[in-house]
Amino acid sequence: MADSSPQAPKRKKRGTLTKGVILQVSAKMFQEKGYDRTSLDDIAGALSITKPSLYYHFPNKESILLECVTSAYLYFQEEIGKRDNIALNGRQRMEILLRLYLEVITEDIGVSMVLADDRVMSGVGQEKFHNFRRVLNADLEDRMKLGLADGSISASETKITTYAIFGMFNWVGHWHFRRHRIPVDEIFERFKSVIFDGIGTN
């Protein structure tokens, strides 16, 4: 007679597990449950591995989060290098940066860039995370200044406007937009209209 008792889920062998898989699963859990409410036990369980096997790749949960952020940021830098065109005006170059940024933060790993809470990070983690933000802010602000210089945009100042724009984009990570099936193109076109055309009346 065949044994019909339930079988325990098979554990993955440590050598078959990659950092990329861990990051994908962890980032999705951070988005769905929140970073604070996701434990290493949760991540190990979702991967069908033991927690010691997880420690083989990452020493703690913060290191997983920072690796997600780093991976997304490096991808962003690689892609902006391919898509950017210094012959375009400031507004067009702002649009390129913001469209790519929206693409990145609506992917599982990339969303960690906006869901990461620096208040629960170590000092080293905070500095690394803040450095990524500083570079992104400076890049957008520089493009805005180019737009002011070439006449493609008008703004009374650039720093607070940069913070406001990123604040609007970053909140998408909390929207559960996939559940509502809002296409990225639709989000970007609406945001672009708000940024460059405003919502007031003449």
PDB file of C-alpha atoms in Angstrom:
ATOM      1  CA  MET A   1       0.000   0.000   0.000  1.00  0.00           C
ATOM      2  CA  ALA A   2       1.319   3.426  -0.915  1.00  0.00           C
ATOM      3  CA  ASP A   3       2.084   5.796   1.912  1.00  0.00           C
ATOM      4  CA  SER A   4      -0.527   8.586   1.737  1.00  0.00           C
ATOM      5  CA  SER A   5       0.795  10.605   4.704  1.00  0.00           C
ATOM      6  CA  PRO A   6       1.542  14.260   3.924  1.00  0.00           C
ATOM      7  CA  GLN A   7       5.093  14.941   2.884  1.00  0.00           C
ATOM      8  CA  ALA A   8       7.141  17.783   4.328  1.00  0.00           C
ATOM      9  CA  PRO A   9       8.207  20.381   1.739  1.00  0.00           C
ATOM     10  CA  LYS A  10      11.557  19.625   0.273  1.00  0.00           C
ATOM     11  CA  ARG A  11      14.375  21.863   1.433  1.00  0.00           C
ATOM     12  CA  LYS A  12      16.462  23.505  -1.226  1.00  0.00           C
ATOM     13  CA  LYS A  13      20.087  22.580  -1.233  1.00  0.00           C
ATOM     14  CA  ARG A  14      22.240  25.532  -0.233  1.00  0.00           C
ATOM     15  CA  GLY A  15      24.278  25.339  -3.420  1.00  0.00           C
ATOM     16  CA  THR A  16      21.184  25.669  -5.631  1.00  0.00           C
ATOM     17  CA  LEU A  17      20.031  28.917  -4.023  1.00  0.00           C
ATOM     18  CA  THR A  18      21.254  32.215  -5.471  1.00  0.00           C
ATOM     19  CA  LYS A  19      21.343  35.678  -3.952  1.00  0.00           C
ATOM     20  CA  GLY A  20      19.090  36.867  -6.753  1.00  0.00           C
ATOM     21  CA  VAL A  21      16.336  34.445  -5.752  1.00  0.00           C
ATOM     22  CA  ILE A  22      16.646  35.485  -2.109  1.00  0.00           C
ATOM     23  CA  LEU A  23      16.381  39.156  -3.073  1.00  0.00           C
ATOM     24  CA  GLN A  24      13.299  38.582  -5.246  1.00  0.00           C
ATOM     25  CA  VAL A  25      11.442  36.670  -2.543  1.00  0.00           C
ATOM     26  CA  SER A  26      12.537  38.997   0.262  1.00  0.00           C
ATOM     27  CA  ALA A  27      11.644  42.184  -1.619  1.00  0.00           C
ATOM     28  CA  LYS A  28       8.181  40.867  -2.386  1.00  0.00           C
ATOM     29  CA  MET A  29       7.646  40.029   1.279  1.00  0.00           C
ATOM     30  CA  PHE A  30       8.923  43.444   2.372  1.00  0.00           C
ATOM     31  CA  GLN A  31       6.329  45.020   0.082  1.00  0.00           C
ATOM     32  CA  GLU A  32       3.432  42.779   1.102  1.00  0.00           C
ATOM     33  CA  LYS A  33       4.080  42.488   4.844  1.00  0.00           C
ATOM     34  CA  GLY A  34       6.352  45.425   5.576  1.00  0.00           C
ATOM     35  CA  TYR A  35      10.045  45.257   6.414  1.00  0.00           C
ATOM     36  CA  ASP A  36       9.486  45.327  10.182  1.00  0.00           C
ATOM     37  CA  ARG A  37       6.913  42.538  10.039  1.00  0.00           C
ATOM     38  CA  THR A  38       9.033  40.263   7.852  1.00  0.00           C
ATOM     39  CA  SER A  39      11.421  38.033   9.772  1.00  0.00           C
ATOM     40  CA  LEU A  40      14.330  35.939   8.595  1.00  0.00           C
ATOM     41  CA  ASP A  41      12.239  32.909   9.551  1.00  0.00           C
ATOM     42  CA  ASP A  42       9.521  34.142   7.166  1.00  0.00           C
ATOM     43  CA  ILE A  43      12.032  34.540   4.349  1.00  0.00           C
ATOM     44  CA  ALA A  44      13.631  31.163   4.988  1.00  0.00           C
ATOM     45  CA  GLY A  45      10.203  29.525   5.084  1.00  0.00           C
ATOM     46  CA  ALA A  46       9.156  31.124   1.795  1.00  0.00           C
ATOM     47  CA  LEU A  47      12.378  29.832   0.226  1.00  0.00           C
ATOM     48  CA  SER A  48      11.991  26.370   1.785  1.00  0.00           C
ATOM     49  CA  ILE A  49      15.421  26.590   3.365  1.00  0.00           C
ATOM     50  CA  THR A  50      16.724  26.675   6.904  1.00  0.00           C
ATOM     51  CA  LYS A  51      17.702  29.936   8.519  1.00  0.00           C
ATOM     52  CA  PRO A  52      21.367  28.839   8.715  1.00  0.00           C
ATOM     53  CA  SER A  53      21.277  28.413   4.926  1.00  0.00           C
ATOM     54  CA  LEU A  54      20.042  32.004   4.665  1.00  0.00           C
ATOM     55  CA  TYR A  55      22.885  33.155   6.918  1.00  0.00           C
ATOM     56  CA  TYR A  56      25.301  31.579   4.453  1.00  0.00           C
ATOM     57  CA  HIS A  57      24.323  34.320   1.971  1.00  0.00           C
ATOM     58  CA  PHE A  58      23.350  37.223   4.236  1.00  0.00           C
ATOM     59  CA  PRO A  59      24.354  37.971   7.860  1.00  0.00           C
ATOM     60  CA  ASN A  60      21.070  39.717   8.769  1.00  0.00           C
ATOM     61  CA  LYS A  61      17.812  41.131   7.422  1.00  0.00           C
ATOM     62  CA  GLU A  62      19.197  44.632   6.921  1.00  0.00           C
ATOM     63  CA  SER A  63      21.886  43.280   4.618  1.00  0.00           C
ATOM     64  CA  ILE A  64      19.156  41.755   2.434  1.00  0.00           C
ATOM     65  CA  LEU A  65      17.294  45.056   2.278  1.00  0.00           C
ATOM     66  CA  LEU A  66      20.442  47.027   1.455  1.00  0.00           C
ATOM     67  CA  GLU A  67      21.374  44.511  -1.241  1.00  0.00           C
ATOM     68  CA  CYS A  68      17.911  44.976  -2.781  1.00  0.00           C
ATOM     69  CA  VAL A  69      18.385  48.751  -2.743  1.00  0.00           C
ATOM     70  CA  THR A  70      21.924  48.494  -4.120  1.00  0.00           C
ATOM     71  CA  SER A  71      20.875  46.111  -6.884  1.00  0.00           C
ATOM     72  CA  ALA A  72      18.036  48.418  -7.957  1.00  0.00           C
ATOM     73  CA  TYR A  73      20.226  51.510  -7.807  1.00  0.00           C
ATOM     74  CA  LEU A  74      23.001  49.937  -9.891  1.00  0.00           C
ATOM     75  CA  TYR A  75      20.458  48.819 -12.475  1.00  0.00           C
ATOM     76  CA  PHE A  76      19.064  52.353 -12.547  1.00  0.00           C
ATOM     77  CA  GLN A  77      22.532  53.837 -13.123  1.00  0.00           C
ATOM     78  CA  GLU A  78      23.270  51.335 -15.891  1.00  0.00           C
ATOM     79  CA  GLU A  79      19.973  52.048 -17.658  1.00  0.00           C
ATOM     80  CA  ILE A  80      20.140  55.833 -17.345  1.00  0.00           C
ATOM     81  CA  GLY A  81      23.534  55.646 -18.994  1.00  0.00           C
ATOM     82  CA  LYS A  82      21.926  53.888 -21.958  1.00  0.00           C
ATOM     83  CA  ARG A  83      18.814  56.058 -22.251  1.00  0.00           C
ATOM     84  CA  ASP A  84      20.098  59.526 -21.457  1.00  0.00           C
ATOM     85  CA  ASN A  85      20.980  61.977 -24.209  1.00  0.00           C
ATOM     86  CA  ILE A  86      22.851  65.164 -23.356  1.00  0.00           C
ATOM     87  CA  ALA A  87      21.631  66.729 -26.619  1.00  0.00           C
ATOM     88  CA  LEU A  88      18.066  66.854 -25.252  1.00  0.00           C
ATOM     89  CA  ASN A  89      16.699  69.740 -23.220  1.00  0.00           C
ATOM     90  CA  GLY A  90      16.317  69.705 -19.452  1.00  0.00           C
ATOM     91  CA  ARG A  91      12.647  68.751 -19.430  1.00  0.00           C
ATOM     92  CA  GLN A  92      13.198  65.814 -21.759  1.00  0.00           C
ATOM     93  CA  ARG A  93      16.087  64.586 -19.644  1.00  0.00           C
ATOM     94  CA  MET A  94      13.931  64.910 -16.507  1.00  0.00           C
ATOM     95  CA  GLU A  95      11.283  62.785 -18.204  1.00  0.00           C
ATOM     96  CA  ILE A  96      13.831  60.100 -19.075  1.00  0.00           C
ATOM     97  CA  LEU A  97      15.060  59.911 -15.494  1.00  0.00           C
ATOM     98  CA  LEU A  98      11.595  59.873 -13.962  1.00  0.00           C
ATOM     99  CA  ARG A  99      10.191  57.291 -16.392  1.00  0.00           C
ATOM    100  CA  LEU A 100      13.050  54.950 -15.631  1.00  0.00           C
ATOM    101  CA  TYR A 101      12.771  55.585 -11.897  1.00  0.00           C
ATOM    102  CA  LEU A 102       9.093  54.640 -12.004  1.00  0.00           C
ATOM    103  CA  GLU A 103       9.938  51.436 -13.860  1.00  0.00           C
ATOM    104  CA  VAL A 104      12.519  50.501 -11.242  1.00  0.00           C
ATOM    105  CA  ILE A 105      10.387  51.184  -8.163  1.00  0.00           C
ATOM    106  CA  THR A 106       7.453  49.199  -9.545  1.00  0.00           C
ATOM    107  CA  GLU A 107       9.538  46.017  -9.729  1.00  0.00           C
ATOM    108  CA  ASP A 108       9.826  43.664  -6.743  1.00  0.00           C
ATOM    109  CA  ILE A 109      13.450  44.450  -5.928  1.00  0.00           C
ATOM    110  CA  GLY A 110      13.286  48.085  -6.953  1.00  0.00           C
ATOM    111  CA  VAL A 111      10.348  48.860  -4.686  1.00  0.00           C
ATOM    112  CA  SER A 112      12.753  48.380  -1.775  1.00  0.00           C
ATOM    113  CA  MET A 113      14.282  51.723  -2.753  1.00  0.00           C
ATOM    114  CA  VAL A 114      11.118  53.468  -1.577  1.00  0.00           C
ATOM    115  CA  LEU A 115       9.888  51.095   1.134  1.00  0.00           C
ATOM    116  CA  ALA A 116      13.194  51.048   3.005  1.00  0.00           C
ATOM    117  CA  ASP A 117      12.832  52.771   6.376  1.00  0.00           C
ATOM    118  CA  ASP A 118      16.121  54.342   7.385  1.00  0.00           C
ATOM    119  CA  ARG A 119      14.866  54.761  10.958  1.00  0.00           C
ATOM    120  CA  VAL A 120      15.345  51.049  11.612  1.00  0.00           C
ATOM    121  CA  MET A 121      18.734  50.821   9.882  1.00  0.00           C
ATOM    122  CA  SER A 122      22.150  50.765  11.480  1.00  0.00           C
ATOM    123  CA  GLY A 123      24.378  53.827  11.105  1.00  0.00           C
ATOM    124  CA  VAL A 124      26.259  52.159   8.262  1.00  0.00           C
ATOM    125  CA  GLY A 125      23.023  51.192   6.555  1.00  0.00           C
ATOM    126  CA  GLN A 126      21.615  54.704   6.906  1.00  0.00           C
ATOM    127  CA  GLU A 127      24.700  56.259   5.353  1.00  0.00           C
ATOM    128  CA  LYS A 128      24.611  53.883   2.389  1.00  0.00           C
ATOM    129  CA  PHE A 129      20.918  54.461   1.827  1.00  0.00           C
ATOM    130  CA  HIS A 130      21.180  58.240   2.209  1.00  0.00           C
ATOM    131  CA  ASN A 131      24.038  58.342  -0.281  1.00  0.00           C
ATOM    132  CA  PHE A 132      21.860  56.670  -2.921  1.00  0.00           C
ATOM    133  CA  ARG A 133      19.120  59.220  -2.258  1.00  0.00           C
ATOM    134  CA  ARG A 134      21.536  62.149  -2.427  1.00  0.00           C
ATOM    135  CA  VAL A 135      22.843  61.051  -5.819  1.00  0.00           C
ATOM    136  CA  LEU A 136      19.324  60.584  -7.220  1.00  0.00           C
ATOM    137  CA  ASN A 137      18.159  63.933  -5.860  1.00  0.00           C
ATOM    138  CA  ALA A 138      21.211  65.711  -7.262  1.00  0.00           C
ATOM    139  CA  ASP A 139      20.731  64.119 -10.688  1.00  0.00           C
ATOM    140  CA  LEU A 140      17.096  65.211 -10.941  1.00  0.00           C
ATOM    141  CA  GLU A 141      17.847  68.684  -9.603  1.00  0.00           C
ATOM    142  CA  ASP A 142      20.684  69.128 -12.115  1.00  0.00           C
ATOM    143  CA  ARG A 143      18.326  68.253 -14.963  1.00  0.00           C
ATOM    144  CA  MET A 144      15.784  70.722 -13.618  1.00  0.00           C
ATOM    145  CA  LYS A 145      18.426  73.451 -13.553  1.00  0.00           C
ATOM    146  CA  LEU A 146      19.256  72.637 -17.168  1.00  0.00           C
ATOM    147  CA  GLY A 147      15.586  73.033 -17.998  1.00  0.00           C
ATOM    148  CA  LEU A 148      15.487  76.417 -16.316  1.00  0.00           C
ATOM    149  CA  ALA A 149      18.577  77.479 -18.244  1.00  0.00           C
ATOM    150  CA  ASP A 150      17.316  76.316 -21.643  1.00  0.00           C
ATOM    151  CA  GLY A 151      13.743  77.500 -21.068  1.00  0.00           C
ATOM    152  CA  SER A 152      12.093  74.071 -21.302  1.00  0.00           C
ATOM    153  CA  ILE A 153      10.651  74.369 -17.785  1.00  0.00           C
ATOM    154  CA  SER A 154       9.889  77.106 -15.285  1.00  0.00           C
ATOM    155  CA  ALA A 155      10.144  76.742 -11.517  1.00  0.00           C
ATOM    156  CA  SER A 156      10.692  79.156  -8.658  1.00  0.00           C
ATOM    157  CA  GLU A 157      13.349  76.895  -7.132  1.00  0.00           C
ATOM    158  CA  THR A 158      14.740  73.392  -7.569  1.00  0.00           C
ATOM    159  CA  LYS A 159      15.559  71.657  -4.260  1.00  0.00           C
ATOM    160  CA  ILE A 160      12.094  71.528  -2.673  1.00  0.00           C
ATOM    161  CA  THR A 161      10.586  70.797  -6.087  1.00  0.00           C
ATOM    162  CA  THR A 162      12.937  67.825  -6.433  1.00  0.00           C
ATOM    163  CA  TYR A 163      11.847  66.510  -3.021  1.00  0.00           C
ATOM    164  CA  ALA A 164       8.200  66.981  -3.967  1.00  0.00           C
ATOM    165  CA  ILE A 165       8.565  65.084  -7.251  1.00  0.00           C
ATOM    166  CA  PHE A 166      10.339  62.140  -5.653  1.00  0.00           C
ATOM    167  CA  GLY A 167       7.799  62.155  -2.832  1.00  0.00           C
ATOM    168  CA  MET A 168       4.999  61.742  -5.375  1.00  0.00           C
ATOM    169  CA  PHE A 169       6.795  58.937  -7.218  1.00  0.00           C
ATOM    170  CA  ASN A 170       7.942  57.146  -4.075  1.00  0.00           C
ATOM    171  CA  TRP A 171       4.413  56.804  -2.766  1.00  0.00           C
ATOM    172  CA  VAL A 172       3.596  54.504  -5.684  1.00  0.00           C
ATOM    173  CA  GLY A 173       5.383  51.760  -3.747  1.00  0.00           C
ATOM    174  CA  HIS A 174       2.558  51.868  -1.188  1.00  0.00           C
ATOM    175  CA  TRP A 175      -0.291  51.879  -3.710  1.00  0.00           C
ATOM    176  CA  HIS A 176      -0.708  48.156  -4.444  1.00  0.00           C
ATOM    177  CA  PHE A 177      -1.033  49.388  -8.029  1.00  0.00           C
ATOM    178  CA  ARG A 178      -0.683  45.867  -9.431  1.00  0.00           C
ATOM    179  CA  ARG A 179      -3.794  44.796  -7.590  1.00  0.00           C
ATOM    180  CA  HIS A 180      -5.684  47.621  -9.281  1.00  0.00           C
ATOM    181  CA  ARG A 181      -3.990  46.945 -12.633  1.00  0.00           C
ATOM    182  CA  ILE A 182      -2.807  50.498 -13.226  1.00  0.00           C
ATOM    183  CA  PRO A 183      -0.282  50.416 -16.083  1.00  0.00           C
ATOM    184  CA  VAL A 184       3.061  52.093 -15.460  1.00  0.00           C
ATOM    185  CA  ASP A 185       2.580  54.173 -18.620  1.00  0.00           C
ATOM    186  CA  GLU A 186      -0.690  55.550 -17.275  1.00  0.00           C
ATOM    187  CA  ILE A 187       0.866  56.444 -13.926  1.00  0.00           C
ATOM    188  CA  PHE A 188       3.779  58.186 -15.604  1.00  0.00           C
ATOM    189  CA  GLU A 189       1.647  60.200 -18.024  1.00  0.00           C
ATOM    190  CA  ARG A 190      -0.547  61.436 -15.170  1.00  0.00           C
ATOM    191  CA  PHE A 191       2.430  62.323 -13.006  1.00  0.00           C
ATOM    192  CA  LYS A 192       4.124  64.050 -15.933  1.00  0.00           C
ATOM    193  CA  SER A 193       1.035  66.172 -16.472  1.00  0.00           C
ATOM    194  CA  VAL A 194       0.919  67.171 -12.805  1.00  0.00           C
ATOM    195  CA  ILE A 195       4.632  68.020 -12.715  1.00  0.00           C
ATOM    196  CA  PHE A 196       4.907  69.995 -15.926  1.00  0.00           C
ATOM    197  CA  ASP A 197       1.363  71.273 -16.503  1.00  0.00           C
ATOM    198  CA  GLY A 198      -0.035  71.518 -12.985  1.00  0.00           C
ATOM    199  CA  ILE A 199      -3.651  71.033 -11.914  1.00  0.00           C
ATOM    200  CA  GLY A 200      -4.732  74.648 -11.498  1.00  0.00           C
ATOM    201  CA  THR A 201      -6.855  76.724 -13.846  1.00  0.00           C
ATOM    202  CA  ASN A 202      -5.728  79.720 -15.860  1.00  0.00           C
TER     203      ASN A 202
END
